[in-house]
């Protein structure tokens, strides 16, 4: 798609440009965003293919379910028991009123397992990176990041000075380090 969107265009014009881009990607068969799984998490999943309007099996290389526990009977049973006791969700973010006793118990068990005084459980990898980095990095600190690093790392380094080097390029990294 070749039409450039300028910063001076109004929001509606920018949305129309984006909408045209998405429609073009869909028409070309390149739109893969938010595929619908009809089977849940597993090494092999069934997805709904928008182009053929059929369901088909695919190898799932995009899951965070590395140990394939999402459908383990013990995990499902524990989930059912937690639903019965606590309901469907904490009702709030952990900081305000969304910390449940099972969260604190998990943190105690992780701390014991890791032989530490305490542990904090974050709800996602993004929040882990953001929460940890934004806590320890100050305005005078420097974070050196691969330019293709995950967005959570960039967000976590928000208060620090960020220096980027070209993806997997050791010469570029050396140049950044020498500037420091």
PDB file of C-alpha atoms in Angstrom:
ATOM      1  CA  UNK A   1       0.000   0.000   0.000  1.00  0.00           C
ATOM      2  CA  UNK A   2       1.717   3.169  -1.166  1.00  0.00           C
ATOM      3  CA  UNK A   3      -0.299   6.151   0.068  1.00  0.00           C
ATOM      4  CA  UNK A   4       1.587   7.971   2.820  1.00  0.00           C
ATOM      5  CA  UNK A   5      -0.333   9.387   5.758  1.00  0.00           C
ATOM      6  CA  UNK A   6       0.964  12.772   6.841  1.00  0.00           C
ATOM      7  CA  UNK A   7       0.863  14.148  10.367  1.00  0.00           C
ATOM      8  CA  UNK A   8      -1.296  17.059   9.197  1.00  0.00           C
ATOM      9  CA  UNK A   9      -4.197  14.899   8.057  1.00  0.00           C
ATOM     10  CA  UNK A  10      -7.186  14.899  10.320  1.00  0.00           C
ATOM     11  CA  UNK A  11      -8.113  11.804  12.289  1.00  0.00           C
ATOM     12  CA  UNK A  12     -10.913  10.762   9.947  1.00  0.00           C
ATOM     13  CA  UNK A  13      -8.639  10.886   6.893  1.00  0.00           C
ATOM     14  CA  UNK A  14      -5.989   8.891   8.728  1.00  0.00           C
ATOM     15  CA  UNK A  15      -8.574   6.283   9.713  1.00  0.00           C
ATOM     16  CA  UNK A  16      -9.776   6.015   6.106  1.00  0.00           C
ATOM     17  CA  UNK A  17      -6.177   5.433   4.956  1.00  0.00           C
ATOM     18  CA  UNK A  18      -5.737   2.711   7.570  1.00  0.00           C
ATOM     19  CA  UNK A  19      -9.084   1.144   6.648  1.00  0.00           C
ATOM     20  CA  UNK A  20      -8.043   1.018   2.973  1.00  0.00           C
ATOM     21  CA  UNK A  21      -4.759  -0.599   3.957  1.00  0.00           C
ATOM     22  CA  UNK A  22      -6.501  -3.308   6.009  1.00  0.00           C
ATOM     23  CA  UNK A  23      -8.977  -4.001   3.198  1.00  0.00           C
ATOM     24  CA  UNK A  24      -6.102  -4.297   0.703  1.00  0.00           C
ATOM     25  CA  UNK A  25      -4.225  -6.698   2.998  1.00  0.00           C
ATOM     26  CA  UNK A  26      -7.376  -8.782   3.400  1.00  0.00           C
ATOM     27  CA  UNK A  27      -8.027  -8.838  -0.376  1.00  0.00           C
ATOM     28  CA  UNK A  28      -4.429  -9.943  -0.995  1.00  0.00           C
ATOM     29  CA  UNK A  29      -4.692 -12.716   1.573  1.00  0.00           C
ATOM     30  CA  UNK A  30      -2.084 -11.157   3.862  1.00  0.00           C
ATOM     31  CA  UNK A  31      -4.272 -10.152   6.798  1.00  0.00           C
ATOM     32  CA  UNK A  32      -3.455 -12.544   9.650  1.00  0.00           C
ATOM     33  CA  UNK A  33      -4.268 -10.396  12.661  1.00  0.00           C
ATOM     34  CA  UNK A  34      -6.343 -11.966  15.422  1.00  0.00           C
ATOM     35  CA  UNK A  35      -7.040 -15.312  13.882  1.00  0.00           C
ATOM     36  CA  UNK A  36      -9.912 -17.085  15.587  1.00  0.00           C
ATOM     37  CA  UNK A  37      -9.026 -20.312  17.356  1.00  0.00           C
ATOM     38  CA  UNK A  38     -11.969 -22.668  17.615  1.00  0.00           C
ATOM     39  CA  UNK A  39     -10.100 -25.136  19.827  1.00  0.00           C
ATOM     40  CA  UNK A  40      -8.182 -23.126  22.433  1.00  0.00           C
ATOM     41  CA  UNK A  41      -4.492 -23.385  23.268  1.00  0.00           C
ATOM     42  CA  UNK A  42      -2.578 -26.486  22.142  1.00  0.00           C
ATOM     43  CA  UNK A  43       0.417 -27.420  19.978  1.00  0.00           C
ATOM     44  CA  UNK A  44      -2.024 -28.061  17.121  1.00  0.00           C
ATOM     45  CA  UNK A  45      -5.018 -25.755  16.977  1.00  0.00           C
ATOM     46  CA  UNK A  46      -8.032 -25.346  14.780  1.00  0.00           C
ATOM     47  CA  UNK A  47      -8.475 -21.853  13.379  1.00  0.00           C
ATOM     48  CA  UNK A  48     -11.195 -20.258  11.315  1.00  0.00           C
ATOM     49  CA  UNK A  49      -9.738 -19.198   7.969  1.00  0.00           C
ATOM     50  CA  UNK A  50     -11.375 -15.935   6.856  1.00  0.00           C
ATOM     51  CA  UNK A  51     -10.498 -16.514   3.210  1.00  0.00           C
ATOM     52  CA  UNK A  52     -11.970 -19.992   2.726  1.00  0.00           C
ATOM     53  CA  UNK A  53     -14.566 -19.611   5.496  1.00  0.00           C
ATOM     54  CA  UNK A  54     -13.434 -23.039   6.674  1.00  0.00           C
ATOM     55  CA  UNK A  55     -11.851 -24.285   9.881  1.00  0.00           C
ATOM     56  CA  UNK A  56      -8.411 -25.840   9.502  1.00  0.00           C
ATOM     57  CA  UNK A  57      -5.747 -27.323  11.741  1.00  0.00           C
ATOM     58  CA  UNK A  58      -2.459 -25.498  12.152  1.00  0.00           C
ATOM     59  CA  UNK A  59       0.712 -25.925  14.189  1.00  0.00           C
ATOM     60  CA  UNK A  60       0.598 -23.272  16.898  1.00  0.00           C
ATOM     61  CA  UNK A  61       3.959 -21.492  17.150  1.00  0.00           C
ATOM     62  CA  UNK A  62       2.506 -18.361  18.757  1.00  0.00           C
ATOM     63  CA  UNK A  63       1.443 -19.714  22.135  1.00  0.00           C
ATOM     64  CA  UNK A  64       2.804 -18.898  25.570  1.00  0.00           C
ATOM     65  CA  UNK A  65       1.556 -22.305  26.730  1.00  0.00           C
ATOM     66  CA  UNK A  66       5.086 -23.739  26.443  1.00  0.00           C
ATOM     67  CA  UNK A  67       4.421 -26.714  28.704  1.00  0.00           C
ATOM     68  CA  UNK A  68       1.035 -27.451  27.100  1.00  0.00           C
ATOM     69  CA  UNK A  69      -0.737 -27.209  30.458  1.00  0.00           C
ATOM     70  CA  UNK A  70      -3.778 -25.157  29.409  1.00  0.00           C
ATOM     71  CA  UNK A  71      -5.850 -28.299  28.836  1.00  0.00           C
ATOM     72  CA  UNK A  72      -4.248 -30.529  31.480  1.00  0.00           C
ATOM     73  CA  UNK A  73      -7.025 -32.123  33.573  1.00  0.00           C
ATOM     74  CA  UNK A  74      -5.474 -31.016  36.902  1.00  0.00           C
ATOM     75  CA  UNK A  75      -5.168 -27.423  35.697  1.00  0.00           C
ATOM     76  CA  UNK A  76      -8.755 -27.425  34.434  1.00  0.00           C
ATOM     77  CA  UNK A  77     -10.019 -28.886  37.708  1.00  0.00           C
ATOM     78  CA  UNK A  78      -8.100 -26.281  39.737  1.00  0.00           C
ATOM     79  CA  UNK A  79      -9.603 -23.582  37.519  1.00  0.00           C
ATOM     80  CA  UNK A  80     -13.112 -24.897  38.088  1.00  0.00           C
ATOM     81  CA  UNK A  81     -12.556 -24.927  41.861  1.00  0.00           C
ATOM     82  CA  UNK A  82     -11.194 -21.354  41.765  1.00  0.00           C
ATOM     83  CA  UNK A  83     -14.199 -20.216  39.690  1.00  0.00           C
ATOM     84  CA  UNK A  84     -16.575 -21.719  42.214  1.00  0.00           C
ATOM     85  CA  UNK A  85     -14.819 -20.029  45.139  1.00  0.00           C
ATOM     86  CA  UNK A  86     -13.753 -16.648  43.690  1.00  0.00           C
ATOM     87  CA  UNK A  87     -15.981 -16.125  40.668  1.00  0.00           C
ATOM     88  CA  UNK A  88     -14.903 -15.103  37.164  1.00  0.00           C
ATOM     89  CA  UNK A  89     -12.016 -12.743  37.794  1.00  0.00           C
ATOM     90  CA  UNK A  90     -10.597 -10.542  40.512  1.00  0.00           C
ATOM     91  CA  UNK A  91     -12.859  -7.596  39.689  1.00  0.00           C
ATOM     92  CA  UNK A  92     -10.029  -5.076  39.732  1.00  0.00           C
ATOM     93  CA  UNK A  93      -6.338  -4.616  39.086  1.00  0.00           C
ATOM     94  CA  UNK A  94      -4.030  -6.115  41.749  1.00  0.00           C
ATOM     95  CA  UNK A  95      -2.950  -2.694  43.033  1.00  0.00           C
ATOM     96  CA  UNK A  96      -6.482  -1.599  43.974  1.00  0.00           C
ATOM     97  CA  UNK A  97      -8.661  -4.515  45.027  1.00  0.00           C
ATOM     98  CA  UNK A  98      -7.832  -7.356  42.661  1.00  0.00           C
ATOM     99  CA  UNK A  99      -5.362  -9.323  44.766  1.00  0.00           C
ATOM    100  CA  UNK A 100      -6.961 -12.576  45.848  1.00  0.00           C
ATOM    101  CA  UNK A 101      -5.745 -14.937  48.558  1.00  0.00           C
ATOM    102  CA  UNK A 102      -4.757 -17.453  45.856  1.00  0.00           C
ATOM    103  CA  UNK A 103      -2.480 -14.805  44.299  1.00  0.00           C
ATOM    104  CA  UNK A 104      -0.712 -14.246  47.626  1.00  0.00           C
ATOM    105  CA  UNK A 105      -0.438 -18.010  48.166  1.00  0.00           C
ATOM    106  CA  UNK A 106       1.162 -18.403  44.738  1.00  0.00           C
ATOM    107  CA  UNK A 107       3.623 -15.611  45.559  1.00  0.00           C
ATOM    108  CA  UNK A 108       4.507 -17.303  48.869  1.00  0.00           C
ATOM    109  CA  UNK A 109       5.079 -20.609  47.089  1.00  0.00           C
ATOM    110  CA  UNK A 110       7.217 -19.017  44.364  1.00  0.00           C
ATOM    111  CA  UNK A 111       9.313 -17.223  47.002  1.00  0.00           C
ATOM    112  CA  UNK A 112       9.829 -20.466  48.889  1.00  0.00           C
ATOM    113  CA  UNK A 113      10.704 -22.341  45.690  1.00  0.00           C
ATOM    114  CA  UNK A 114      13.218 -19.629  44.727  1.00  0.00           C
ATOM    115  CA  UNK A 115      14.541 -19.324  48.333  1.00  0.00           C
ATOM    116  CA  UNK A 116      13.725 -15.597  48.459  1.00  0.00           C
ATOM    117  CA  UNK A 117      11.957 -13.440  51.024  1.00  0.00           C
ATOM    118  CA  UNK A 118       9.099 -12.562  48.686  1.00  0.00           C
ATOM    119  CA  UNK A 119       7.868 -12.723  45.106  1.00  0.00           C
ATOM    120  CA  UNK A 120       5.545 -10.711  42.893  1.00  0.00           C
ATOM    121  CA  UNK A 121       3.341 -12.331  40.286  1.00  0.00           C
ATOM    122  CA  UNK A 122       2.530 -10.239  37.214  1.00  0.00           C
ATOM    123  CA  UNK A 123      -0.472 -11.070  34.994  1.00  0.00           C
ATOM    124  CA  UNK A 124       1.548 -11.067  31.747  1.00  0.00           C
ATOM    125  CA  UNK A 125       5.037 -10.851  30.310  1.00  0.00           C
ATOM    126  CA  UNK A 126       4.344  -7.311  29.104  1.00  0.00           C
ATOM    127  CA  UNK A 127       3.362  -6.160  32.583  1.00  0.00           C
ATOM    128  CA  UNK A 128       6.362  -7.984  34.093  1.00  0.00           C
ATOM    129  CA  UNK A 129       8.824  -6.153  31.871  1.00  0.00           C
ATOM    130  CA  UNK A 130       7.056  -2.831  32.258  1.00  0.00           C
ATOM    131  CA  UNK A 131       6.613  -3.107  36.026  1.00  0.00           C
ATOM    132  CA  UNK A 132      10.135  -4.272  36.770  1.00  0.00           C
ATOM    133  CA  UNK A 133      12.046  -1.966  34.424  1.00  0.00           C
ATOM    134  CA  UNK A 134      10.030   1.167  35.162  1.00  0.00           C
ATOM    135  CA  UNK A 135      10.671   0.567  38.868  1.00  0.00           C
ATOM    136  CA  UNK A 136      14.443   0.148  38.713  1.00  0.00           C
ATOM    137  CA  UNK A 137      15.396   2.510  35.868  1.00  0.00           C
ATOM    138  CA  UNK A 138      15.669   6.208  36.688  1.00  0.00           C
ATOM    139  CA  UNK A 139      16.030   9.324  34.542  1.00  0.00           C
ATOM    140  CA  UNK A 140      19.850   9.193  34.698  1.00  0.00           C
ATOM    141  CA  UNK A 141      20.061   5.512  33.712  1.00  0.00           C
ATOM    142  CA  UNK A 142      20.740   4.349  30.176  1.00  0.00           C
ATOM    143  CA  UNK A 143      18.963   1.385  28.602  1.00  0.00           C
ATOM    144  CA  UNK A 144      20.591  -0.071  25.489  1.00  0.00           C
ATOM    145  CA  UNK A 145      18.036  -1.921  23.396  1.00  0.00           C
ATOM    146  CA  UNK A 146      17.989  -3.881  20.177  1.00  0.00           C
ATOM    147  CA  UNK A 147      15.739  -1.829  17.887  1.00  0.00           C
ATOM    148  CA  UNK A 148      13.457  -4.870  17.474  1.00  0.00           C
ATOM    149  CA  UNK A 149      13.116  -5.495  21.212  1.00  0.00           C
ATOM    150  CA  UNK A 150       9.610  -6.174  22.461  1.00  0.00           C
ATOM    151  CA  UNK A 151       7.394  -3.133  23.091  1.00  0.00           C
ATOM    152  CA  UNK A 152       7.225  -4.034  26.787  1.00  0.00           C
ATOM    153  CA  UNK A 153      10.954  -3.349  27.101  1.00  0.00           C
ATOM    154  CA  UNK A 154      10.603   0.059  25.466  1.00  0.00           C
ATOM    155  CA  UNK A 155       7.673   0.911  27.740  1.00  0.00           C
ATOM    156  CA  UNK A 156       9.560  -0.292  30.809  1.00  0.00           C
ATOM    157  CA  UNK A 157      12.478   1.981  29.957  1.00  0.00           C
ATOM    158  CA  UNK A 158      10.195   5.017  29.621  1.00  0.00           C
ATOM    159  CA  UNK A 159      11.862   7.009  32.425  1.00  0.00           C
ATOM    160  CA  UNK A 160      15.416   6.237  31.332  1.00  0.00           C
ATOM    161  CA  UNK A 161      17.533   7.287  28.394  1.00  0.00           C
ATOM    162  CA  UNK A 162      17.093   4.749  25.631  1.00  0.00           C
ATOM    163  CA  UNK A 163      19.809   4.035  23.108  1.00  0.00           C
ATOM    164  CA  UNK A 164      19.060   1.688  20.237  1.00  0.00           C
ATOM    165  CA  UNK A 165      21.290  -0.452  18.096  1.00  0.00           C
ATOM    166  CA  UNK A 166      20.442  -2.210  14.842  1.00  0.00           C
ATOM    167  CA  UNK A 167      18.851  -5.628  15.270  1.00  0.00           C
ATOM    168  CA  UNK A 168      21.448  -8.316  16.049  1.00  0.00           C
ATOM    169  CA  UNK A 169      24.206  -6.021  14.753  1.00  0.00           C
ATOM    170  CA  UNK A 170      27.282  -6.172  16.981  1.00  0.00           C
ATOM    171  CA  UNK A 171      29.008  -3.319  15.128  1.00  0.00           C
ATOM    172  CA  UNK A 172      26.007  -1.109  15.793  1.00  0.00           C
ATOM    173  CA  UNK A 173      26.019  -2.150  19.443  1.00  0.00           C
ATOM    174  CA  UNK A 174      29.738  -1.391  19.692  1.00  0.00           C
ATOM    175  CA  UNK A 175      29.111   2.094  18.262  1.00  0.00           C
ATOM    176  CA  UNK A 176      26.420   2.761  20.877  1.00  0.00           C
ATOM    177  CA  UNK A 177      28.637   1.496  23.686  1.00  0.00           C
ATOM    178  CA  UNK A 178      31.561   3.620  22.514  1.00  0.00           C
ATOM    179  CA  UNK A 179      29.357   6.735  22.606  1.00  0.00           C
ATOM    180  CA  UNK A 180      28.783   6.090  26.307  1.00  0.00           C
TER     181      UNK A 180
END
